[in-house]
Amino acid sequence: MQDRTRSRSIEPPADAVAVGQPVRRKEDDALVRGAGRYTDDINFPGQAYLAMVRSPHAHGELRAIDVEPARAMPGVLGVFTAADLAGYGTVACALPLRNRDGTPLRSTRRAALAAERVRFVGDPVAFVVATTAAQARDAAETVAPDIEPLPAITRPEHAGQSGAPQLYEDIAGNCVLDYHFGDDARVADAFAAAAHVVALDMLNTRLVVAAMEPRCGVGSYDATSGRYTLHLPTQGVAGARNALAALLATTPDKVRVLTGHVGGSFGMKHAIFPEYLCLLHAAKVLGRPVKWTDVRSTSFLSDTHGRASLMRGELALAADGTFLALRMTGFGDMGAYVTPIAPLPSTVNTVKNAASVYRTPLIELATRCVVTTTTPVAAYRGAGRPEGNYFMERLIDAAARETGLDRAALRRRNLVKPSQMPYAAASKSVYDSGNFPAVFERALELADYAGFAKRKRDSRRRGRLRGIAIGNYLEVTAPPNKELAKIRFETDGTVSLVTGTLDYGQGHATPFAQVLAAKLGVPFSRIRLIQSDSDDVRIGGGSGGSRSLTASGTAIVEAAALVIARGTRLAGHLLETADADIEFSRGRFTVAGTDRGIGIMEIAARLHQGESLPDGVPHSLDVDHDGSGAPSTYPNGCHVVEVEVDPDTGMTEVVRYHGVNDFGTIVNPMIVEGQLHGGIAQGLGQALMEVARYDDDGQLVTGSFMDYALPRAADMPFVALENLPSPATTNPLGTKGCGEAGCAGSLSAVVNATLDALAEFGVRHIDLPLTPEKVWRAIHAARAARAG
């Protein structure tokens, strides 16, 4: 008898899953039922457990490590120090960035375990492997590194001062890169001729990434094949495999990386961390799988941090408010070791994104990237994009206040116009598309910008200070690189799509399937996305820089065209007609002018059944394609924020949030909106509460959620969003990135709205984050100054 309790899978109509439809994410059903499979869910028979030993000092000479007590502890299988890892590689930054004098960036070279010197609290110096996780942790606590403390440097502006301790003998003044962009003479002339000049010192706070899933891994080694396997959460298995192979001093074919579900990353898990080499070394030496899962207290220390720069921004304006030049000078904090991406946010990415949507003819940036005795810094959602826009928007609001010009009118005057597209910005980016004035005006209309005065009066009657601000932004997404798109028609009637990007929360499976279904007409429900196995993923840039849909989407479109070409030849043979007479539409090949045809899935089924084919006719529809690489795109938007400040407590509440965005062609609007919500929350967090703070000895004093504040649901306002797309002209889908846009729009808008609320007291600037204490102190200092 048929089991009627079993639900039948019904293929949704093609128009219900077409590009542009808000299709529910494929993975959500499993995730909300707790059926996700994360790295910590993976266990193997006989596996051992690893625990790290970390430096308690920010800076010091490592004289010795007493490991004998740990070796004698119950269950301990091995205790390892730097000497045991001799012969492996190191992690360095290979970015082709040059100093002002033309010399190359000087990178640190980080080994998995510190040998002679420790350089931040949490720097790993040893690790223990035992039969249980508790035994490994207990034994690790008995390992006693003998460290002679040295002075710490926790602020980048102090790194090059006379008498500052030197972290590396070969890095003078602790400066790894003296970066300069722009024509300083022309910029100086523009400032000299300006009617108005405004300047601000702006701190871009160091942030803890705080991904929901901690870093972890399970490593194994096959002695017969000499092959390593590592399960870990990452942002791209091909890149992780290649980086691990270099670190292991072996070839990529000897390394396999597997990634299941990932509980957030925001850029942090893109890096290769010391623990991963330790896992694989231990697995090889001990001949058994070895597992490690971090805990939150050490995640705060050992995960890379984000942001961390200090910039003096200056904006030169003509008498009518026209922007003449932007100049930025400051420091980028690399932390104790220069990660592969660390210099980008405070150099190249700041330049590209500070240009924003405005006609600023000249831009100059001078950044000294320095090492400090703090946790290393890497990418964090945006990696220079939110801060570049933040610097510009803060300067514009300051200019409006100092000159008496209207903030909206000042922005409107300087927007790049649609008639100027393609627009060559001073940042050397060329914007291919966009209607910045239309986005701007629609955002003001949506937010009822004109009705703010009434809402401000209403707030005042309730004893609250109300402020409003405009946050324009433009982001330059990641540059092009080759991206993979494999399409396989499986024997069970499914279609496997293999890409080199990786979903760590974005929801790739659904929009990628929407694109493939649109191009090939294959059933949406039968498309299976594969991104998690480096044995399947030959190449790929991984996910980051708001590039995934544009990069993978371009590769998918190109691969689909190759499938259609193969299918055309197969259909010509099966329908006994010339290839030139075959037409393809909505998953079906037909003979032109007739109703004779065959579906693409039927062709695949017949091939799997052993269809006899003559020479010259493809024996498969499958393709394995290296995409041509889509160039950077330029998502942009305008966010309008209103806040209320309680003058008695300094508490700031975001009470209205409206945004209009241009992401080009939107494949799945529901997923785009979800991405925006997450980015807005993170921008709000940096604006009002988040900061990783060190004391003078280099101890992280915000080392847990007791001290480090994250935004909660109650801190988030209702967010009203609209899309006003101008499709990109540089990729076949017309898409633009969206993953980091929420941070870029919210950071500047929330800060400027809070300062607008405080303007009546004469408060012009407060360093991030604008905590209740800072706001309260600023109000009372202003009142005291007036009274005095």
PDB file of C-alpha atoms in Angstrom, residues 567-788:
ATOM      1  CA  GLY A 567      22.625  19.863 -26.176  1.00  0.00           C
ATOM      2  CA  THR A 568      22.082  21.400 -29.605  1.00  0.00           C
ATOM      3  CA  ARG A 569      24.418  18.872 -31.212  1.00  0.00           C
ATOM      4  CA  LEU A 570      22.852  16.012 -29.273  1.00  0.00           C
ATOM      5  CA  ALA A 571      19.326  17.158 -30.141  1.00  0.00           C
ATOM      6  CA  GLY A 572      20.280  17.436 -33.801  1.00  0.00           C
ATOM      7  CA  HIS A 573      21.369  13.821 -33.754  1.00  0.00           C
ATOM      8  CA  LEU A 574      18.394  12.540 -31.735  1.00  0.00           C
ATOM      9  CA  LEU A 575      15.854  14.487 -33.817  1.00  0.00           C
ATOM     10  CA  GLU A 576      17.646  13.639 -37.062  1.00  0.00           C
ATOM     11  CA  THR A 577      18.113  17.187 -38.252  1.00  0.00           C
ATOM     12  CA  ALA A 578      20.891  19.679 -38.779  1.00  0.00           C
ATOM     13  CA  ASP A 579      22.276  21.432 -35.717  1.00  0.00           C
ATOM     14  CA  ALA A 580      21.530  24.777 -37.348  1.00  0.00           C
ATOM     15  CA  ASP A 581      17.804  23.950 -37.313  1.00  0.00           C
ATOM     16  CA  ILE A 582      17.717  23.354 -33.555  1.00  0.00           C
ATOM     17  CA  GLU A 583      16.307  26.035 -31.292  1.00  0.00           C
ATOM     18  CA  PHE A 584      16.447  26.073 -27.486  1.00  0.00           C
ATOM     19  CA  SER A 585      13.977  27.643 -25.097  1.00  0.00           C
ATOM     20  CA  ARG A 586      12.827  26.903 -21.552  1.00  0.00           C
ATOM     21  CA  GLY A 587      14.622  23.607 -21.244  1.00  0.00           C
ATOM     22  CA  ARG A 588      13.566  22.211 -24.601  1.00  0.00           C
ATOM     23  CA  PHE A 589      15.318  21.757 -27.929  1.00  0.00           C
ATOM     24  CA  THR A 590      12.998  21.958 -30.928  1.00  0.00           C
ATOM     25  CA  VAL A 591      13.275  21.758 -34.695  1.00  0.00           C
ATOM     26  CA  ALA A 592      12.621  25.252 -36.005  1.00  0.00           C
ATOM     27  CA  GLY A 593       9.149  25.706 -37.415  1.00  0.00           C
ATOM     28  CA  THR A 594       7.862  22.382 -36.034  1.00  0.00           C
ATOM     29  CA  ASP A 595       6.538  20.952 -32.792  1.00  0.00           C
ATOM     30  CA  ARG A 596       9.199  18.206 -32.788  1.00  0.00           C
ATOM     31  CA  GLY A 597      11.520  18.500 -29.818  1.00  0.00           C
ATOM     32  CA  ILE A 598      13.184  16.949 -26.824  1.00  0.00           C
ATOM     33  CA  GLY A 599      13.745  18.242 -23.298  1.00  0.00           C
ATOM     34  CA  ILE A 600      17.168  18.756 -21.824  1.00  0.00           C
ATOM     35  CA  MET A 601      16.413  16.416 -18.913  1.00  0.00           C
ATOM     36  CA  GLU A 602      15.217  13.745 -21.348  1.00  0.00           C
ATOM     37  CA  ILE A 603      18.494  14.015 -23.255  1.00  0.00           C
ATOM     38  CA  ALA A 604      20.409  13.596 -20.005  1.00  0.00           C
ATOM     39  CA  ALA A 605      18.354  10.516 -19.091  1.00  0.00           C
ATOM     40  CA  ARG A 606      18.907   8.890 -22.477  1.00  0.00           C
ATOM     41  CA  LEU A 607      22.653   9.488 -22.220  1.00  0.00           C
ATOM     42  CA  HIS A 608      22.712   7.789 -18.826  1.00  0.00           C
ATOM     43  CA  GLN A 609      20.804   4.844 -20.338  1.00  0.00           C
ATOM     44  CA  GLY A 610      23.601   4.309 -22.848  1.00  0.00           C
ATOM     45  CA  GLU A 611      22.353   6.080 -25.958  1.00  0.00           C
ATOM     46  CA  SER A 612      24.481   5.105 -28.933  1.00  0.00           C
ATOM     47  CA  LEU A 613      26.194   8.158 -30.390  1.00  0.00           C
ATOM     48  CA  PRO A 614      28.342   8.624 -33.478  1.00  0.00           C
ATOM     49  CA  ASP A 615      31.764  10.237 -33.466  1.00  0.00           C
ATOM     50  CA  GLY A 616      31.714  14.000 -33.173  1.00  0.00           C
ATOM     51  CA  VAL A 617      28.574  14.103 -31.022  1.00  0.00           C
ATOM     52  CA  PRO A 618      29.116  14.921 -27.328  1.00  0.00           C
ATOM     53  CA  HIS A 619      28.645  11.957 -25.013  1.00  0.00           C
ATOM     54  CA  SER A 620      27.542  14.151 -22.116  1.00  0.00           C
ATOM     55  CA  LEU A 621      25.843  17.444 -21.347  1.00  0.00           C
ATOM     56  CA  ASP A 622      28.230  18.010 -18.456  1.00  0.00           C
ATOM     57  CA  VAL A 623      30.618  20.966 -18.501  1.00  0.00           C
ATOM     58  CA  ASP A 624      33.538  21.973 -16.294  1.00  0.00           C
ATOM     59  CA  HIS A 625      34.092  25.666 -16.905  1.00  0.00           C
ATOM     60  CA  ASP A 626      36.514  28.280 -15.606  1.00  0.00           C
ATOM     61  CA  GLY A 627      34.576  31.538 -15.720  1.00  0.00           C
ATOM     62  CA  SER A 628      36.075  34.557 -17.400  1.00  0.00           C
ATOM     63  CA  GLY A 629      35.892  36.647 -14.222  1.00  0.00           C
ATOM     64  CA  ALA A 630      33.468  39.530 -13.755  1.00  0.00           C
ATOM     65  CA  PRO A 631      34.930  42.956 -12.924  1.00  0.00           C
ATOM     66  CA  SER A 632      34.114  44.931  -9.787  1.00  0.00           C
ATOM     67  CA  THR A 633      30.622  46.347  -9.526  1.00  0.00           C
ATOM     68  CA  TYR A 634      29.401  49.522  -7.837  1.00  0.00           C
ATOM     69  CA  PRO A 635      26.396  48.968  -5.576  1.00  0.00           C
ATOM     70  CA  ASN A 636      25.173  52.183  -4.050  1.00  0.00           C
ATOM     71  CA  GLY A 637      22.369  53.630  -2.019  1.00  0.00           C
ATOM     72  CA  CYS A 638      21.082  56.231   0.367  1.00  0.00           C
ATOM     73  CA  HIS A 639      20.027  55.421   3.937  1.00  0.00           C
ATOM     74  CA  VAL A 640      18.149  57.940   6.075  1.00  0.00           C
ATOM     75  CA  VAL A 641      18.191  57.424   9.835  1.00  0.00           C
ATOM     76  CA  GLU A 642      16.477  59.126  12.748  1.00  0.00           C
ATOM     77  CA  VAL A 643      17.508  58.695  16.377  1.00  0.00           C
ATOM     78  CA  GLU A 644      16.285  59.833  19.744  1.00  0.00           C
ATOM     79  CA  VAL A 645      18.738  60.652  22.530  1.00  0.00           C
ATOM     80  CA  ASP A 646      17.808  60.714  26.201  1.00  0.00           C
ATOM     81  CA  PRO A 647      19.823  63.694  27.539  1.00  0.00           C
ATOM     82  CA  ASP A 648      19.593  62.386  31.111  1.00  0.00           C
ATOM     83  CA  THR A 649      21.248  59.034  30.331  1.00  0.00           C
ATOM     84  CA  GLY A 650      22.959  59.524  26.966  1.00  0.00           C
ATOM     85  CA  MET A 651      21.102  56.524  25.576  1.00  0.00           C
ATOM     86  CA  THR A 652      20.612  56.643  21.801  1.00  0.00           C
ATOM     87  CA  GLU A 653      17.781  54.780  20.090  1.00  0.00           C
ATOM     88  CA  VAL A 654      17.423  54.384  16.340  1.00  0.00           C
ATOM     89  CA  VAL A 655      13.731  55.080  15.797  1.00  0.00           C
ATOM     90  CA  ARG A 656      13.360  55.303  11.995  1.00  0.00           C
ATOM     91  CA  TYR A 657      15.377  53.659   9.242  1.00  0.00           C
ATOM     92  CA  HIS A 658      14.740  53.983   5.521  1.00  0.00           C
ATOM     93  CA  GLY A 659      16.978  52.963   2.663  1.00  0.00           C
ATOM     94  CA  VAL A 660      16.931  52.936  -1.127  1.00  0.00           C
ATOM     95  CA  ASN A 661      19.566  50.806  -2.826  1.00  0.00           C
ATOM     96  CA  ASP A 662      20.862  50.022  -6.299  1.00  0.00           C
ATOM     97  CA  PHE A 663      22.083  46.426  -6.512  1.00  0.00           C
ATOM     98  CA  GLY A 664      21.513  46.106 -10.226  1.00  0.00           C
ATOM     99  CA  THR A 665      19.527  43.033 -11.206  1.00  0.00           C
ATOM    100  CA  ILE A 666      18.161  41.404  -8.060  1.00  0.00           C
ATOM    101  CA  VAL A 667      17.852  37.634  -8.355  1.00  0.00           C
ATOM    102  CA  ASN A 668      16.146  37.074  -4.991  1.00  0.00           C
ATOM    103  CA  PRO A 669      14.858  40.208  -3.204  1.00  0.00           C
ATOM    104  CA  MET A 670      14.119  38.370   0.043  1.00  0.00           C
ATOM    105  CA  ILE A 671      17.734  37.239   0.421  1.00  0.00           C
ATOM    106  CA  VAL A 672      18.990  40.709  -0.482  1.00  0.00           C
ATOM    107  CA  GLU A 673      16.827  42.268   2.214  1.00  0.00           C
ATOM    108  CA  GLY A 674      18.098  39.743   4.742  1.00  0.00           C
ATOM    109  CA  GLN A 675      21.673  40.620   3.857  1.00  0.00           C
ATOM    110  CA  LEU A 676      20.886  44.294   4.379  1.00  0.00           C
ATOM    111  CA  HIS A 677      19.329  43.664   7.782  1.00  0.00           C
ATOM    112  CA  GLY A 678      22.471  41.894   8.957  1.00  0.00           C
ATOM    113  CA  GLY A 679      24.801  44.589   7.659  1.00  0.00           C
ATOM    114  CA  ILE A 680      22.681  47.361   9.159  1.00  0.00           C
ATOM    115  CA  ALA A 681      22.828  45.646  12.555  1.00  0.00           C
ATOM    116  CA  GLN A 682      26.616  45.415  12.385  1.00  0.00           C
ATOM    117  CA  GLY A 683      26.973  49.042  11.333  1.00  0.00           C
ATOM    118  CA  LEU A 684      24.660  50.097  14.159  1.00  0.00           C
ATOM    119  CA  GLY A 685      26.751  48.025  16.560  1.00  0.00           C
ATOM    120  CA  GLN A 686      29.972  49.763  15.579  1.00  0.00           C
ATOM    121  CA  ALA A 687      28.295  53.157  15.699  1.00  0.00           C
ATOM    122  CA  LEU A 688      26.803  52.858  19.178  1.00  0.00           C
ATOM    123  CA  MET A 689      28.393  50.107  21.249  1.00  0.00           C
ATOM    124  CA  GLU A 690      31.128  47.835  19.864  1.00  0.00           C
ATOM    125  CA  VAL A 691      34.839  48.335  20.576  1.00  0.00           C
ATOM    126  CA  ALA A 692      37.760  46.014  21.320  1.00  0.00           C
ATOM    127  CA  ARG A 693      39.801  47.874  23.905  1.00  0.00           C
ATOM    128  CA  TYR A 694      43.284  47.136  25.259  1.00  0.00           C
ATOM    129  CA  ASP A 695      44.992  48.424  28.369  1.00  0.00           C
ATOM    130  CA  ASP A 696      48.543  49.782  28.275  1.00  0.00           C
ATOM    131  CA  ASP A 697      49.978  46.316  28.924  1.00  0.00           C
ATOM    132  CA  GLY A 698      48.240  44.877  25.891  1.00  0.00           C
ATOM    133  CA  GLN A 699      45.540  42.984  27.769  1.00  0.00           C
ATOM    134  CA  LEU A 700      42.177  42.871  25.996  1.00  0.00           C
ATOM    135  CA  VAL A 701      39.812  44.372  28.566  1.00  0.00           C
ATOM    136  CA  THR A 702      36.734  43.733  26.424  1.00  0.00           C
ATOM    137  CA  GLY A 703      37.421  40.023  26.311  1.00  0.00           C
ATOM    138  CA  SER A 704      33.917  38.617  26.703  1.00  0.00           C
ATOM    139  CA  PHE A 705      30.297  39.507  26.094  1.00  0.00           C
ATOM    140  CA  MET A 706      30.234  40.855  29.641  1.00  0.00           C
ATOM    141  CA  ASP A 707      32.437  43.704  28.387  1.00  0.00           C
ATOM    142  CA  TYR A 708      31.894  43.737  24.618  1.00  0.00           C
ATOM    143  CA  ALA A 709      28.402  44.859  23.632  1.00  0.00           C
ATOM    144  CA  LEU A 710      26.671  43.492  20.556  1.00  0.00           C
ATOM    145  CA  PRO A 711      23.375  44.872  19.258  1.00  0.00           C
ATOM    146  CA  ARG A 712      20.325  42.830  20.213  1.00  0.00           C
ATOM    147  CA  ALA A 713      16.949  42.558  18.566  1.00  0.00           C
ATOM    148  CA  ALA A 714      15.613  45.343  20.774  1.00  0.00           C
ATOM    149  CA  ASP A 715      18.293  47.709  19.438  1.00  0.00           C
ATOM    150  CA  MET A 716      17.155  47.285  15.853  1.00  0.00           C
ATOM    151  CA  PRO A 717      14.478  49.555  14.400  1.00  0.00           C
ATOM    152  CA  PHE A 718      11.952  48.556  11.774  1.00  0.00           C
ATOM    153  CA  VAL A 719      13.841  48.868   8.492  1.00  0.00           C
ATOM    154  CA  ALA A 720      11.988  50.052   5.381  1.00  0.00           C
ATOM    155  CA  LEU A 721      13.881  49.315   2.169  1.00  0.00           C
ATOM    156  CA  GLU A 722      13.332  49.824  -1.536  1.00  0.00           C
ATOM    157  CA  ASN A 723      15.332  48.904  -4.616  1.00  0.00           C
ATOM    158  CA  LEU A 724      15.931  51.296  -7.480  1.00  0.00           C
ATOM    159  CA  PRO A 725      18.195  49.260  -9.737  1.00  0.00           C
ATOM    160  CA  SER A 726      20.444  50.351 -12.557  1.00  0.00           C
ATOM    161  CA  PRO A 727      21.725  47.011 -13.868  1.00  0.00           C
ATOM    162  CA  ALA A 728      25.482  46.663 -14.179  1.00  0.00           C
ATOM    163  CA  THR A 729      26.726  46.631 -17.752  1.00  0.00           C
ATOM    164  CA  THR A 730      29.848  44.603 -16.995  1.00  0.00           C
ATOM    165  CA  ASN A 731      28.370  41.160 -16.275  1.00  0.00           C
ATOM    166  CA  PRO A 732      25.692  39.160 -18.088  1.00  0.00           C
ATOM    167  CA  LEU A 733      23.219  39.188 -15.200  1.00  0.00           C
ATOM    168  CA  GLY A 734      23.566  42.905 -14.490  1.00  0.00           C
ATOM    169  CA  THR A 735      24.074  42.201 -10.780  1.00  0.00           C
ATOM    170  CA  LYS A 736      25.914  44.262  -8.168  1.00  0.00           C
ATOM    171  CA  GLY A 737      27.014  43.069  -4.732  1.00  0.00           C
ATOM    172  CA  CYS A 738      24.846  43.580  -1.658  1.00  0.00           C
ATOM    173  CA  GLY A 739      26.427  41.702   1.256  1.00  0.00           C
ATOM    174  CA  GLU A 740      28.343  44.597   2.807  1.00  0.00           C
ATOM    175  CA  ALA A 741      26.087  47.501   1.866  1.00  0.00           C
ATOM    176  CA  GLY A 742      24.143  47.560   5.123  1.00  0.00           C
ATOM    177  CA  CYS A 743      27.288  48.391   7.106  1.00  0.00           C
ATOM    178  CA  ALA A 744      28.239  51.176   4.723  1.00  0.00           C
ATOM    179  CA  GLY A 745      24.832  52.835   4.893  1.00  0.00           C
ATOM    180  CA  SER A 746      24.148  52.464   8.603  1.00  0.00           C
ATOM    181  CA  LEU A 747      27.524  53.345  10.145  1.00  0.00           C
ATOM    182  CA  SER A 748      27.665  56.905   8.857  1.00  0.00           C
ATOM    183  CA  ALA A 749      23.915  57.561   9.053  1.00  0.00           C
ATOM    184  CA  VAL A 750      23.562  56.452  12.688  1.00  0.00           C
ATOM    185  CA  VAL A 751      26.591  58.465  13.823  1.00  0.00           C
ATOM    186  CA  ASN A 752      25.599  61.600  11.922  1.00  0.00           C
ATOM    187  CA  ALA A 753      21.998  61.362  13.154  1.00  0.00           C
ATOM    188  CA  THR A 754      23.194  61.137  16.765  1.00  0.00           C
ATOM    189  CA  LEU A 755      25.462  64.154  16.323  1.00  0.00           C
ATOM    190  CA  ASP A 756      22.591  66.010  14.668  1.00  0.00           C
ATOM    191  CA  ALA A 757      20.542  65.390  17.806  1.00  0.00           C
ATOM    192  CA  LEU A 758      23.382  66.875  19.869  1.00  0.00           C
ATOM    193  CA  ALA A 759      24.023  69.829  17.562  1.00  0.00           C
ATOM    194  CA  GLU A 760      22.084  72.258  19.724  1.00  0.00           C
ATOM    195  CA  PHE A 761      24.740  71.750  22.418  1.00  0.00           C
ATOM    196  CA  GLY A 762      27.543  72.478  19.967  1.00  0.00           C
ATOM    197  CA  VAL A 763      28.745  68.858  19.959  1.00  0.00           C
ATOM    198  CA  ARG A 764      30.488  68.315  16.617  1.00  0.00           C
ATOM    199  CA  HIS A 765      32.272  64.998  17.018  1.00  0.00           C
ATOM    200  CA  ILE A 766      32.480  61.952  19.303  1.00  0.00           C
ATOM    201  CA  ASP A 767      34.818  59.055  18.618  1.00  0.00           C
ATOM    202  CA  LEU A 768      33.234  55.710  17.834  1.00  0.00           C
ATOM    203  CA  PRO A 769      31.349  54.119  19.456  1.00  0.00           C
ATOM    204  CA  LEU A 770      28.829  56.706  20.633  1.00  0.00           C
ATOM    205  CA  THR A 771      28.070  54.940  23.890  1.00  0.00           C
ATOM    206  CA  PRO A 772      25.614  56.373  26.442  1.00  0.00           C
ATOM    207  CA  GLU A 773      28.518  57.416  28.663  1.00  0.00           C
ATOM    208  CA  LYS A 774      30.258  59.325  25.861  1.00  0.00           C
ATOM    209  CA  VAL A 775      27.058  61.020  24.749  1.00  0.00           C
ATOM    210  CA  TRP A 776      26.138  61.935  28.342  1.00  0.00           C
ATOM    211  CA  ARG A 777      29.614  63.353  28.976  1.00  0.00           C
ATOM    212  CA  ALA A 778      29.503  65.357  25.730  1.00  0.00           C
ATOM    213  CA  ILE A 779      26.150  66.896  26.683  1.00  0.00           C
ATOM    214  CA  HIS A 780      27.282  67.805  30.184  1.00  0.00           C
ATOM    215  CA  ALA A 781      30.645  69.145  28.984  1.00  0.00           C
ATOM    216  CA  ALA A 782      28.808  71.367  26.504  1.00  0.00           C
ATOM    217  CA  ARG A 783      26.416  72.589  29.193  1.00  0.00           C
ATOM    218  CA  ALA A 784      29.309  73.291  31.548  1.00  0.00           C
ATOM    219  CA  ALA A 785      31.175  75.206  28.845  1.00  0.00           C
ATOM    220  CA  ARG A 786      28.145  77.372  28.191  1.00  0.00           C
ATOM    221  CA  ALA A 787      27.592  77.994  31.883  1.00  0.00           C
ATOM    222  CA  GLY A 788      31.247  78.928  32.336  1.00  0.00           C
TER     223      GLY A 788
END
